[in-house]
Amino acid sequence: VIWSTTLLVIFSREPVDEAATDAGPTGATRLFGAALGEALRRPATWAALVLALVGGAAFEAVGAVAGPFLVDQGLSKAAVGWFFSGTIVAMFAGTAVSGVLADRVGHRRIVAAGLLYLALVISATALAAWGYTGGSRAGLLVTLMLGVYLGIGLFAAASYALFMDATDPRLGGTQFSTYMGATNACEMWSAWAGGRLIAAAGYPVAFVTLAAASLVALPALAWLPGKREEAEKPPTGGEAGPGRAG
């Protein structure tokens, strides 16, 4: 699988930054520095970092303990194995729906909807698990947890598109990779915090707390570009000039 995707990269044609090429090594470094400085002064850059660092907290924490959580609620290990087979379908459906809706109604709107949906379904899961020791609620818990994975697909696809919107084309590899690194940092801190909260207060408190924490990212969406702002990006391959829209 890795080699098949690598071949696509080897035989693809990468866009050429003509301005950087004409400027030579020293000039290219200067152009890169100027573009980086512009990006650091842009509110959208920092808003995207906030979204990447906080937005996924709820589902990252739940995903990190999904197996132990269901086992602790009384499900057999075999049932948990079948559950994780279902999560693949749920995430695939979520990403497919997200891609269609995000392109039709806007990336920011679907990211916001995904955040709210995840907070709601994770809180509902916490409520269903409150004082649960196994029995008739097993089906409800599994259904709600599959709903969480549906939301993961919904949120992830739209948020990655939004990170692309917030990336200066001249800094694609640097800026977008920074956002992806921040999502990994979110996974790290939320899983750690979730584990500590579960040990101290149980699954329901941990789930609700991290769901609330993820909503901190909602205000940051106001600073991120939508379709209309795409025209305001600096053109690929050169510095923004007088012809820049805005």
Tab-separated table of C-alpha atoms in Angstrom:
chain	number	residue	atom	x	y	z
A	1	VAL	CA	0.000	0.000	0.000
A	2	ILE	CA	2.801	2.398	0.894
A	3	TRP	CA	4.632	1.737	-2.375
A	4	SER	CA	1.468	2.204	-4.441
A	5	THR	CA	0.912	5.684	-3.022
A	6	THR	CA	4.611	6.518	-3.342
A	7	LEU	CA	4.503	5.753	-7.066
A	8	LEU	CA	1.754	8.352	-7.447
A	9	VAL	CA	4.101	10.938	-5.958
A	10	ILE	CA	7.080	9.853	-8.060
A	11	PHE	CA	5.197	10.181	-11.364
A	12	SER	CA	3.191	13.282	-10.504
A	13	ARG	CA	4.216	16.752	-11.617
A	14	GLU	CA	4.716	19.271	-8.847
A	15	PRO	CA	3.785	22.908	-9.585
A	16	VAL	CA	6.880	25.026	-10.222
A	17	ASP	CA	7.319	28.237	-8.220
A	18	GLU	CA	8.692	30.348	-11.075
A	19	ALA	CA	9.442	33.367	-8.895
A	20	ALA	CA	11.525	31.292	-6.487
A	21	THR	CA	13.277	29.490	-9.353
A	22	ASP	CA	14.191	32.755	-11.105
A	23	ALA	CA	15.393	34.298	-7.843
A	24	GLY	CA	17.963	31.592	-7.179
A	25	PRO	CA	18.740	29.939	-3.807
A	26	THR	CA	19.239	33.201	-1.893
A	27	GLY	CA	16.226	34.867	-3.442
A	28	ALA	CA	14.076	31.797	-2.887
A	29	THR	CA	15.003	31.845	0.807
A	30	ARG	CA	14.089	35.520	0.987
A	31	LEU	CA	10.728	34.909	-0.705
A	32	PHE	CA	10.012	32.015	1.639
A	33	GLY	CA	10.850	34.161	4.663
A	34	ALA	CA	8.560	36.932	3.460
A	35	ALA	CA	5.705	34.489	2.895
A	36	LEU	CA	6.282	32.931	6.316
A	37	GLY	CA	6.206	36.352	7.954
A	38	GLU	CA	2.901	37.147	6.245
A	39	ALA	CA	1.428	33.856	7.420
A	40	LEU	CA	2.497	34.457	11.023
A	41	ARG	CA	0.809	37.879	10.963
A	42	ARG	CA	-2.414	36.438	9.587
A	43	PRO	CA	-5.117	35.716	12.237
A	44	ALA	CA	-6.301	32.716	10.221
A	45	THR	CA	-2.964	30.965	10.820
A	46	TRP	CA	-3.363	31.093	14.589
A	47	ALA	CA	-7.065	30.307	14.435
A	48	ALA	CA	-6.289	27.154	12.444
A	49	LEU	CA	-3.710	26.156	15.052
A	50	VAL	CA	-6.303	26.588	17.819
A	51	LEU	CA	-8.750	24.423	15.877
A	52	ALA	CA	-6.081	21.762	15.299
A	53	LEU	CA	-4.924	21.754	18.926
A	54	VAL	CA	-8.355	21.735	20.572
A	55	GLY	CA	-11.110	20.808	18.115
A	56	GLY	CA	-10.501	17.065	18.148
A	57	ALA	CA	-10.130	16.745	21.920
A	58	ALA	CA	-13.504	15.064	22.469
A	59	PHE	CA	-13.234	12.292	19.896
A	60	GLU	CA	-9.490	11.751	20.363
A	61	ALA	CA	-10.041	11.026	24.047
A	62	VAL	CA	-13.026	8.764	23.393
A	63	GLY	CA	-11.246	6.931	20.574
A	64	ALA	CA	-8.214	6.286	22.764
A	65	VAL	CA	-10.306	4.376	25.311
A	66	ALA	CA	-13.170	3.068	23.165
A	67	GLY	CA	-12.208	-0.591	23.568
A	68	PRO	CA	-11.623	-0.544	27.330
A	69	PHE	CA	-14.729	1.608	27.771
A	70	LEU	CA	-17.003	-0.920	26.076
A	71	VAL	CA	-15.383	-3.844	27.893
A	72	ASP	CA	-15.883	-2.029	31.199
A	73	GLN	CA	-19.548	-1.529	30.287
A	74	GLY	CA	-19.980	-5.288	30.077
A	75	LEU	CA	-19.477	-6.055	26.376
A	76	SER	CA	-17.505	-9.148	25.433
A	77	LYS	CA	-14.190	-8.779	23.654
A	78	ALA	CA	-15.699	-10.459	20.597
A	79	ALA	CA	-18.509	-7.884	20.521
A	80	VAL	CA	-15.967	-5.077	20.811
A	81	GLY	CA	-14.077	-6.569	17.856
A	82	TRP	CA	-17.228	-6.482	15.737
A	83	PHE	CA	-17.859	-2.928	16.927
A	84	PHE	CA	-14.504	-1.770	15.567
A	85	SER	CA	-15.358	-3.332	12.207
A	86	GLY	CA	-18.432	-1.125	12.213
A	87	THR	CA	-16.397	1.988	13.010
A	88	ILE	CA	-14.669	1.697	9.638
A	89	VAL	CA	-18.024	1.890	7.863
A	90	ALA	CA	-19.191	4.738	10.102
A	91	MET	CA	-16.065	6.825	9.492
A	92	PHE	CA	-16.199	6.178	5.749
A	93	ALA	CA	-19.831	7.320	5.655
A	94	GLY	CA	-18.971	10.399	7.703
A	95	THR	CA	-16.147	11.466	5.419
A	96	ALA	CA	-18.249	10.918	2.290
A	97	VAL	CA	-21.133	12.988	3.623
A	98	SER	CA	-18.739	15.650	4.911
A	99	GLY	CA	-17.018	16.017	1.553
A	100	VAL	CA	-20.282	16.563	-0.284
A	101	LEU	CA	-21.759	18.955	2.261
A	102	ALA	CA	-18.561	20.924	2.837
A	103	ASP	CA	-18.219	21.711	-0.862
A	104	ARG	CA	-21.880	22.730	-1.081
A	105	VAL	CA	-22.448	24.781	2.059
A	106	GLY	CA	-18.910	25.692	3.117
A	107	HIS	CA	-16.065	24.133	5.050
A	108	ARG	CA	-16.504	26.271	8.153
A	109	ARG	CA	-20.177	25.407	8.523
A	110	ILE	CA	-19.557	21.666	8.362
A	111	VAL	CA	-16.651	21.908	10.803
A	112	ALA	CA	-18.894	23.812	13.224
A	113	ALA	CA	-21.693	21.291	12.726
A	114	GLY	CA	-19.228	18.441	13.255
A	115	LEU	CA	-17.955	19.946	16.504
A	116	LEU	CA	-21.472	20.440	17.856
A	117	TYR	CA	-22.598	16.986	16.752
A	118	LEU	CA	-19.588	15.305	18.390
A	119	ALA	CA	-20.096	17.188	21.638
A	120	LEU	CA	-23.765	16.153	21.642
A	121	VAL	CA	-23.303	12.463	20.805
A	122	ILE	CA	-20.357	12.072	23.208
A	123	SER	CA	-22.358	13.707	25.992
A	124	ALA	CA	-25.250	11.354	25.189
A	125	THR	CA	-22.830	8.411	25.390
A	126	ALA	CA	-21.640	9.632	28.785
A	127	LEU	CA	-25.229	9.916	29.995
A	128	ALA	CA	-26.072	6.400	28.778
A	129	ALA	CA	-22.988	5.023	30.544
A	130	TRP	CA	-23.754	6.737	33.840
A	131	GLY	CA	-24.134	4.006	36.453
A	132	TYR	CA	-24.339	1.348	33.708
A	133	THR	CA	-23.188	-2.149	34.675
A	134	GLY	CA	-24.276	-4.163	31.622
A	135	GLY	CA	-27.580	-5.380	30.260
A	136	SER	CA	-30.259	-3.788	28.132
A	137	ARG	CA	-28.315	-0.597	27.332
A	138	ALA	CA	-25.514	-2.387	25.487
A	139	GLY	CA	-27.155	-1.828	22.091
A	140	LEU	CA	-27.703	1.864	22.850
A	141	LEU	CA	-24.079	2.345	23.876
A	142	VAL	CA	-22.762	0.654	20.746
A	143	THR	CA	-25.086	2.746	18.564
A	144	LEU	CA	-23.977	5.966	20.227
A	145	MET	CA	-20.327	5.018	19.910
A	146	LEU	CA	-20.797	4.295	16.210
A	147	GLY	CA	-22.358	7.753	16.029
A	148	VAL	CA	-19.145	9.140	17.501
A	149	TYR	CA	-17.109	7.544	14.717
A	150	LEU	CA	-19.539	8.900	12.147
A	151	GLY	CA	-18.849	12.340	13.624
A	152	ILE	CA	-15.102	11.759	13.462
A	153	GLY	CA	-15.351	11.264	9.713
A	154	LEU	CA	-17.668	14.251	9.381
A	155	PHE	CA	-15.371	16.570	11.319
A	156	ALA	CA	-12.015	15.328	10.045
A	157	ALA	CA	-12.745	15.645	6.320
A	158	ALA	CA	-14.135	19.177	6.603
A	159	SER	CA	-11.443	20.354	9.036
A	160	TYR	CA	-8.640	19.174	6.746
A	161	ALA	CA	-10.247	21.083	3.883
A	162	LEU	CA	-10.425	24.141	6.127
A	163	PHE	CA	-6.738	23.793	6.975
A	164	MET	CA	-6.033	23.799	3.237
A	165	ASP	CA	-8.090	26.992	2.907
A	166	ALA	CA	-5.973	28.612	5.633
A	167	THR	CA	-2.681	27.586	3.991
A	168	ASP	CA	-0.712	30.008	1.832
A	169	PRO	CA	0.082	28.112	-1.413
A	170	ARG	CA	3.690	29.320	-1.170
A	171	LEU	CA	4.012	27.565	2.219
A	172	GLY	CA	1.938	24.463	1.556
A	173	GLY	CA	4.375	21.870	2.813
A	174	THR	CA	5.374	23.936	5.841
A	175	GLN	CA	2.081	25.460	6.940
A	176	PHE	CA	-0.264	22.539	6.327
A	177	SER	CA	2.186	20.121	7.946
A	178	THR	CA	2.218	22.375	11.007
A	179	TYR	CA	-1.556	22.069	11.269
A	180	MET	CA	-1.299	18.292	10.964
A	181	GLY	CA	1.365	18.239	13.653
A	182	ALA	CA	-0.972	20.221	15.887
A	183	THR	CA	-3.715	17.620	15.385
A	184	ASN	CA	-1.243	14.974	16.584
A	185	ALA	CA	-0.504	17.146	19.621
A	186	CYS	CA	-4.256	17.302	20.256
A	187	GLU	CA	-4.424	13.512	20.196
A	188	MET	CA	-1.559	13.332	22.668
A	189	TRP	CA	-2.797	15.802	25.275
A	190	SER	CA	-6.473	14.800	25.078
A	191	ALA	CA	-5.698	11.082	25.467
A	192	TRP	CA	-3.497	11.882	28.472
A	193	ALA	CA	-6.120	14.172	30.022
A	194	GLY	CA	-8.891	11.677	29.302
A	195	GLY	CA	-6.974	8.892	31.014
A	196	ARG	CA	-6.355	11.001	34.100
A	197	LEU	CA	-9.991	12.106	34.291
A	198	ILE	CA	-11.271	8.548	33.851
A	199	ALA	CA	-9.034	7.345	36.680
A	200	ALA	CA	-10.189	10.182	38.931
A	201	ALA	CA	-13.885	10.547	38.112
A	202	GLY	CA	-14.957	7.870	35.613
A	203	TYR	CA	-15.821	7.736	31.926
A	204	PRO	CA	-18.921	10.011	31.925
A	205	VAL	CA	-17.142	12.956	33.572
A	206	ALA	CA	-14.109	12.555	31.317
A	207	PHE	CA	-16.204	12.369	28.142
A	208	VAL	CA	-18.334	15.417	28.996
A	209	THR	CA	-15.316	17.481	30.085
A	210	LEU	CA	-13.385	16.803	26.886
A	211	ALA	CA	-16.500	17.397	24.773
A	212	ALA	CA	-16.800	20.831	26.378
A	213	ALA	CA	-13.090	21.487	25.830
A	214	SER	CA	-13.429	20.799	22.099
A	215	LEU	CA	-16.074	23.523	21.814
A	216	VAL	CA	-13.395	26.090	22.719
A	217	ALA	CA	-12.395	25.829	19.043
A	218	LEU	CA	-15.761	27.171	17.816
A	219	PRO	CA	-14.901	30.906	18.143
A	220	ALA	CA	-11.699	30.345	16.152
A	221	LEU	CA	-13.794	29.464	13.094
A	222	ALA	CA	-14.770	33.118	12.687
A	223	TRP	CA	-11.151	33.907	11.784
A	224	LEU	CA	-10.775	31.136	9.246
A	225	PRO	CA	-11.391	31.696	5.529
A	226	GLY	CA	-14.472	30.511	3.726
A	227	LYS	CA	-14.965	30.207	-0.026
A	228	ARG	CA	-15.265	33.979	-0.404
A	229	GLU	CA	-11.863	34.631	1.162
A	230	GLU	CA	-10.040	32.284	-1.191
A	231	ALA	CA	-9.543	35.153	-3.652
A	232	GLU	CA	-7.548	37.036	-0.997
A	233	LYS	CA	-4.727	34.498	-0.895
A	234	PRO	CA	-1.399	35.546	-2.422
A	235	PRO	CA	-0.966	33.994	-5.867
A	236	THR	CA	1.118	30.837	-6.101
A	237	GLY	CA	4.664	31.403	-7.244
A	238	GLY	CA	5.231	35.014	-6.287
A	239	GLU	CA	4.676	37.825	-3.841
A	240	ALA	CA	1.300	39.455	-3.504
A	241	GLY	CA	1.130	42.429	-5.795
A	242	PRO	CA	-1.212	45.360	-6.452
A	243	GLY	CA	-3.574	43.042	-8.328
A	244	ARG	CA	-4.358	41.004	-5.234
A	245	ALA	CA	-8.079	40.864	-4.540
A	246	GLY	CA	-9.456	42.221	-1.264
